[in-house]
Amino acid sequence: MKTTHRHIIITALAAVAALLTATAAALGAQESDIKAYNWKGTHELSLKVGFPPYYMTAFDFYGFLDSEFKHTRLDIPSFALEYGWNVEKWLSVGCGLYYGWARYRNTDSATGEFAFDEDRSTVSLLLNARVYWLNRRMVRMYTSAGVGAALDCWSEGKTYTQFDFDIRLIGLTVGERLFGNFELGVWPHGLVTAGIGYRF
């Protein structure tokens, strides 16, 4: 994907997420029951898709990619399965399993000729903490972070284990038991994520 097109997509996704966040905040403020709703003691399961998955860029900084070649990366959205336990009305702790894939098209830096493709799969397991700063029956908003480990597997047989993390600046759920989930400012598993979850 060309850089210009990627910037357009990122900007559009960010605008949609910001609009959803603003709408959810307005709905929460207009609820007849102004008091914060207490979800303490409940559990949540969520399935999410994130794009673009910026964690793939880390290898450029770490130097794992050969500098003799110019690299063009093709990403697919990242996928996440998350569990959370609401230990307090404002705090949830849990874990998540994340998967991402990318293909690196390598061309010779000197001649510009195609050299080879290399595929990379990444599986991460993180422990997450989420702080809710808006609690309503139908709308919740939060900020969260996670830490853990990632396993990176390359098609040429290289495997790396490394520290992994996750930061989400703004997140929201819309719905009661069955809910939609949207997040903005997610690093590194996708600038914008969207998914569906169930609270029980």
XYZ file of N, CA and C in Angstrom, residues 41-188:
444
model
N -17.466 -7.302 39.663
C -17.743 -8.726 39.789
C -18.104 -9.429 38.492
N -18.270 -8.680 37.402
C -18.616 -9.295 36.119
C -17.357 -9.602 35.305
N -17.544 -10.416 34.288
C -16.447 -10.816 33.406
C -16.786 -10.402 31.973
N -15.737 -10.254 31.152
C -15.931 -9.853 29.761
C -15.033 -10.681 28.833
N -15.600 -11.074 27.706
C -14.843 -11.709 26.627
C -15.013 -10.860 25.375
N -13.900 -10.570 24.689
C -13.962 -9.713 23.502
C -13.127 -10.294 22.376
N -13.636 -10.144 21.156
C -12.908 -10.506 19.949
C -12.750 -9.236 19.127
N -11.491 -8.876 18.764
C -11.228 -7.592 18.127
C -10.344 -7.743 16.899
N -10.459 -6.741 16.031
C -9.605 -6.623 14.852
C -8.966 -5.240 14.905
N -7.640 -5.159 14.644
C -6.938 -3.886 14.700
C -6.163 -3.592 13.432
N -6.105 -2.301 13.052
C -5.336 -1.904 11.870
C -4.965 -0.430 11.971
N -3.809 -0.004 11.497
C -2.690 -0.842 11.056
C -1.879 -1.335 12.251
N -1.339 -2.548 12.167
C -0.589 -3.123 13.292
C 0.848 -2.614 13.326
N 1.081 -1.547 14.070
C 2.388 -0.903 14.069
C 3.488 -1.712 14.736
N 3.159 -2.786 15.438
C 4.219 -3.532 16.108
C 5.211 -4.130 15.120
N 4.801 -4.275 13.850
C 5.720 -4.816 12.851
C 6.917 -3.897 12.613
N 6.771 -2.607 12.888
C 7.860 -1.670 12.610
C 9.009 -1.799 13.600
N 8.792 -2.464 14.716
C 9.831 -2.562 15.738
C 11.106 -3.201 15.194
N 10.974 -4.117 14.266
C 12.154 -4.818 13.772
C 13.057 -3.901 12.955
N 12.532 -2.825 12.394
C 13.374 -1.863 11.702
C 14.324 -1.193 12.687
N 13.820 -0.908 13.902
C 14.635 -0.241 14.910
C 15.589 -1.225 15.584
N 15.129 -2.451 15.802
C 15.973 -3.425 16.480
C 17.089 -3.958 15.581
N 16.972 -3.740 14.269
C 18.025 -4.170 13.360
C 17.938 -5.625 12.932
N 16.775 -6.242 13.090
C 16.635 -7.628 12.682
C 16.528 -7.775 11.159
N 16.194 -6.683 10.460
C 16.070 -6.732 9.012
C 17.410 -6.382 8.368
N 17.752 -7.092 7.296
C 19.027 -6.899 6.610
C 19.065 -5.531 5.933
N 20.091 -4.736 6.246
C 20.192 -3.381 5.702
C 20.595 -3.364 4.228
N 21.004 -4.505 3.683
C 21.376 -4.545 2.270
C 20.148 -4.466 1.364
N 18.972 -4.642 1.947
C 17.748 -4.667 1.166
C 16.804 -3.549 1.600
N 16.018 -3.096 0.654
C 14.936 -2.161 0.937
C 13.685 -2.983 1.175
N 12.946 -2.661 2.236
C 11.816 -3.492 2.647
C 10.487 -2.769 2.444
N 9.563 -3.446 1.784
C 8.192 -2.962 1.660
C 7.308 -3.961 2.390
N 6.475 -3.484 3.316
C 5.727 -4.386 4.170
C 4.246 -4.387 3.824
N 3.672 -5.573 3.709
C 2.237 -5.751 3.503
C 1.656 -6.317 4.791
N 0.722 -5.605 5.391
C 0.105 -6.039 6.643
C -1.321 -6.504 6.411
N -1.769 -7.389 7.272
C -3.196 -7.663 7.411
C -3.592 -7.177 8.799
N -4.880 -6.972 9.069
C -5.275 -6.554 10.416
C -4.817 -7.563 11.468
N -4.539 -7.075 12.661
C -4.214 -7.959 13.775
C -5.514 -8.441 14.418
N -5.430 -9.561 15.110
C -6.601 -10.150 15.761
C -6.324 -10.326 17.246
N -7.353 -10.153 18.064
C -7.185 -10.252 19.512
C -8.370 -10.960 20.147
N -8.065 -11.794 21.126
C -9.072 -12.411 21.986
C -8.709 -12.028 23.411
N -9.617 -11.323 24.090
C -9.311 -10.775 25.408
C -10.326 -11.204 26.458
N -9.819 -11.373 27.676
C -10.662 -11.649 28.841
C -10.397 -10.578 29.892
N -11.456 -10.087 30.541
C -11.306 -9.116 31.615
C -12.243 -9.413 32.769
N -11.758 -9.147 33.978
C -12.555 -9.330 35.190
C -12.664 -7.974 35.872
N -13.879 -7.487 36.067
C -14.119 -6.195 36.700
C -13.992 -6.345 38.218
N -12.786 -6.119 38.726
C -12.541 -6.294 40.153
C -13.092 -5.117 40.967
N -13.227 -3.971 40.329
C -13.876 -2.806 40.917
C -14.739 -2.173 39.828
N -15.597 -1.244 40.200
C -16.438 -0.621 39.170
C -15.606 0.201 38.194
N -14.383 0.575 38.613
C -13.521 1.406 37.768
C -12.294 0.665 37.241
N -12.097 -0.601 37.647
C -10.871 -1.328 37.300
C -11.176 -2.740 36.816
N -10.544 -3.110 35.692
C -10.634 -4.456 35.156
C -9.223 -5.000 34.932
N -9.009 -6.255 35.276
C -7.728 -6.912 35.006
C -8.011 -8.174 34.201
N -7.042 -8.573 33.384
C -7.257 -9.753 32.564
C -6.057 -10.057 31.696
N -6.310 -10.728 30.581
C -5.237 -11.124 29.682
C -5.756 -11.129 28.243
N -4.823 -11.181 27.304
C -5.209 -11.180 25.900
C -4.243 -11.981 25.056
N -4.769 -12.587 23.999
C -3.974 -13.313 23.020
C -4.092 -12.574 21.692
N -2.947 -12.236 21.059
C -2.936 -11.379 19.873
C -2.152 -12.057 18.754
N -2.626 -11.859 17.521
C -1.949 -12.446 16.367
C -1.843 -11.415 15.251
N -0.674 -11.374 14.619
C -0.466 -10.503 13.470
C 0.392 -11.185 12.420
N 0.248 -10.747 11.168
C 1.015 -11.313 10.059
C 1.444 -10.194 9.130
N 2.640 -10.315 8.565
C 3.110 -9.339 7.583
C 4.015 -10.036 6.575
N 4.046 -9.495 5.363
C 4.957 -9.983 4.321
C 5.904 -8.856 3.946
N 7.194 -9.134 4.008
C 8.228 -8.173 3.633
C 8.705 -8.481 2.218
N 8.529 -7.519 1.318
C 9.062 -7.649 -0.037
C 10.417 -6.954 -0.056
N 11.450 -7.709 -0.299
C 12.817 -7.210 -0.229
C 13.368 -6.955 -1.630
N 13.874 -5.747 -1.826
C 14.532 -5.405 -3.087
C 15.960 -4.961 -2.788
N 16.843 -5.196 -3.724
C 18.248 -4.822 -3.559
C 18.373 -3.304 -3.426
N 19.042 -2.836 -2.369
C 19.169 -1.401 -2.124
C 19.936 -0.693 -3.233
N 20.859 -1.396 -3.865
C 21.695 -0.772 -4.894
C 21.009 -0.753 -6.260
N 20.407 -1.880 -6.644
C 19.843 -1.990 -7.994
C 18.340 -1.767 -8.040
N 17.641 -1.950 -6.904
C 16.196 -1.820 -6.874
C 15.474 -3.049 -7.391
N 16.203 -4.115 -7.708
C 15.588 -5.338 -8.226
C 15.037 -6.188 -7.090
N 13.947 -6.894 -7.405
C 13.327 -7.779 -6.412
C 14.305 -8.877 -6.008
N 14.368 -9.139 -4.691
C 15.253 -10.187 -4.183
C 14.453 -11.390 -3.666
N 13.603 -11.162 -2.663
C 12.815 -12.272 -2.103
C 11.729 -11.700 -1.193
N 10.713 -12.538 -0.910
C 9.672 -12.221 0.056
C 9.927 -13.005 1.337
N 9.570 -12.412 2.446
C 9.678 -13.116 3.717
C 8.444 -12.828 4.553
N 7.832 -13.878 5.096
C 6.624 -13.750 5.911
C 6.970 -13.792 7.391
N 6.190 -13.050 8.150
C 6.392 -13.018 9.596
C 5.056 -13.157 10.309
N 4.979 -14.061 11.278
C 3.802 -14.218 12.133
C 4.201 -13.892 13.568
N 3.328 -13.188 14.263
C 3.592 -12.804 15.639
C 2.420 -13.190 16.524
N 2.731 -13.889 17.620
C 1.730 -14.248 18.623
C 2.166 -13.639 19.948
N 1.271 -12.877 20.576
C 1.586 -12.207 21.841
C 0.603 -12.631 22.924
N 1.108 -12.749 24.140
C 0.278 -13.015 25.319
C 0.559 -11.909 26.327
N -0.488 -11.145 26.690
C -0.316 -9.983 27.554
C -1.240 -10.039 28.763
N -0.759 -9.473 29.873
C -1.590 -9.210 31.040
C -2.038 -7.751 30.953
N -3.343 -7.515 31.089
C -3.901 -6.184 30.855
C -4.557 -5.604 32.103
N -4.481 -4.289 32.225
C -5.222 -3.552 33.249
C -5.973 -2.417 32.557
N -7.231 -2.250 32.913
C -8.085 -1.247 32.270
C -8.737 -0.375 33.333
N -8.598 0.947 33.171
C -9.209 1.904 34.103
C -10.394 2.576 33.412
N -11.575 2.373 33.961
C -12.793 2.973 33.410
C -13.016 4.346 34.032
N -13.178 5.360 33.188
C -13.441 6.704 33.678
C -14.836 7.195 33.303
N -15.633 6.346 32.656
C -17.062 6.604 32.467
C -17.781 5.263 32.573
N -18.734 5.174 33.501
C -19.491 3.941 33.703
C -20.977 4.232 33.643
N -21.627 3.688 32.612
C -23.079 3.747 32.499
C -23.566 2.338 32.169
N -24.849 2.148 32.216
C -25.374 0.823 31.915
C -25.076 0.419 30.466
N -25.177 1.376 29.536
C -24.993 1.053 28.125
C -23.645 1.509 27.552
N -22.967 2.415 28.226
C -21.730 2.980 27.695
C -20.662 3.008 28.777
N -19.464 2.516 28.438
C -18.308 2.616 29.325
C -17.123 3.120 28.508
N -16.290 3.970 29.129
C -15.088 4.475 28.461
C -13.889 4.244 29.365
N -12.723 4.003 28.744
C -11.574 3.573 29.535
C -10.249 3.899 28.859
N -9.180 3.727 29.625
C -7.804 3.728 29.144
C -7.158 2.469 29.697
N -6.294 1.812 28.899
C -5.726 0.559 29.374
C -4.290 0.369 28.911
N -3.625 -0.591 29.557
C -2.250 -0.938 29.200
C -2.022 -2.420 29.500
N -1.065 -3.009 28.791
C -0.747 -4.413 29.010
C 0.725 -4.690 28.788
N 1.235 -5.727 29.429
C 2.623 -6.152 29.250
C 2.656 -7.671 29.128
N 3.677 -8.170 28.410
C 3.795 -9.609 28.246
C 4.936 -9.971 27.324
N 4.735 -11.043 26.550
C 5.783 -11.552 25.675
C 5.209 -11.867 24.304
N 6.096 -11.823 23.290
C 5.693 -12.117 21.915
C 6.643 -13.142 21.312
N 6.100 -14.003 20.467
C 6.889 -14.965 19.702
C 6.774 -14.602 18.235
N 7.921 -14.290 17.602
C 7.960 -13.913 16.191
C 8.566 -15.041 15.377
N 7.825 -15.504 14.380
C 8.279 -16.606 13.535
C 8.378 -16.132 12.090
N 9.554 -16.310 11.493
C 9.805 -15.887 10.122
C 9.852 -17.098 9.201
N 9.462 -16.886 7.941
C 9.358 -17.986 6.987
C 10.701 -18.637 6.685
N 11.801 -17.921 6.914
C 13.120 -18.497 6.666
C 13.666 -19.245 7.872
N 12.825 -19.444 8.868
C 13.228 -20.257 10.006
C 13.703 -19.487 11.215
N 13.761 -18.163 11.143
C 14.192 -17.375 12.292
C 13.039 -17.230 13.277
N 13.352 -17.351 14.562
C 12.360 -17.192 15.626
C 12.938 -16.320 16.725
N 12.145 -15.354 17.186
C 12.570 -14.462 18.254
C 11.497 -14.419 19.334
N 11.952 -14.334 20.568
C 11.055 -14.077 21.696
C 11.421 -12.720 22.263
N 10.438 -11.876 22.485
C 10.737 -10.533 22.971
C 9.642 -10.017 23.889
N 9.983 -8.997 24.647
C 9.025 -8.287 25.495
C 7.993 -7.599 24.606
N 6.740 -7.601 25.022
C 5.694 -6.933 24.264
C 4.842 -6.099 25.219
N 4.153 -5.112 24.683
C 3.325 -4.226 25.490
C 2.153 -3.731 24.659
N 1.223 -3.068 25.323
C 0.047 -2.547 24.642
C -0.461 -1.319 25.400
N -0.734 -0.246 24.689
C -1.288 0.967 25.285
C -2.513 1.384 24.481
N -3.614 1.672 25.169
C -4.843 2.136 24.510
C -5.290 3.432 25.164
N -5.213 4.503 24.424
C -5.507 5.813 24.992
C -6.982 5.988 25.302
N -7.845 5.650 24.339
C -9.289 5.811 24.518
C -9.991 4.553 24.030
N -10.818 3.986 24.872
C -11.622 2.830 24.486
C -13.047 3.009 24.970
N -13.969 2.351 24.302
C -15.360 2.405 24.748
C -16.079 1.116 24.413
N -17.059 0.797 25.231
C -17.977 -0.300 24.944
C -19.371 0.295 24.872
N -20.162 -0.174 23.920
C -21.532 0.292 23.730
C -22.443 -0.922 23.739
N -23.278 -1.030 24.751
C -24.151 -2.182 24.904
C -24.114 -2.667 26.340
N -25.038 -3.525 26.704
C -25.100 -4.007 28.083
C -24.399 -5.347 28.203
N -25.090 -6.433 27.951
C -24.429 -7.744 28.008
C -23.626 -7.996 26.734
N -24.294 -7.857 25.589
C -23.606 -7.943 24.302
C -23.226 -6.522 23.904
N -21.945 -6.279 23.620
C -21.514 -4.910 23.367
C -20.536 -4.822 22.206
N -20.527 -3.650 21.582
C -19.505 -3.322 20.606
C -18.338 -2.670 21.318
N -17.143 -2.870 20.796
C -15.936 -2.355 21.437
C -15.114 -1.589 20.406
N -14.743 -0.338 20.714
C -13.942 0.496 19.822
C -12.793 1.116 20.608
N -11.626 1.205 19.985
C -10.457 1.771 20.646
C -9.673 2.643 19.675
N -9.122 3.716 20.208
C -8.336 4.659 19.421
C -7.017 4.908 20.127
N -5.930 5.003 19.341
C -4.621 5.259 19.928
C -4.015 4.014 20.525
N -4.158 2.888 19.839
C -3.644 1.617 20.329
C -2.231 1.407 19.790
N -1.313 1.113 20.671
C 0.058 0.801 20.272
C 0.483 -0.455 20.992
N 1.008 -1.468 20.332
C 1.333 -1.478 18.915
C 0.453 -2.389 18.075
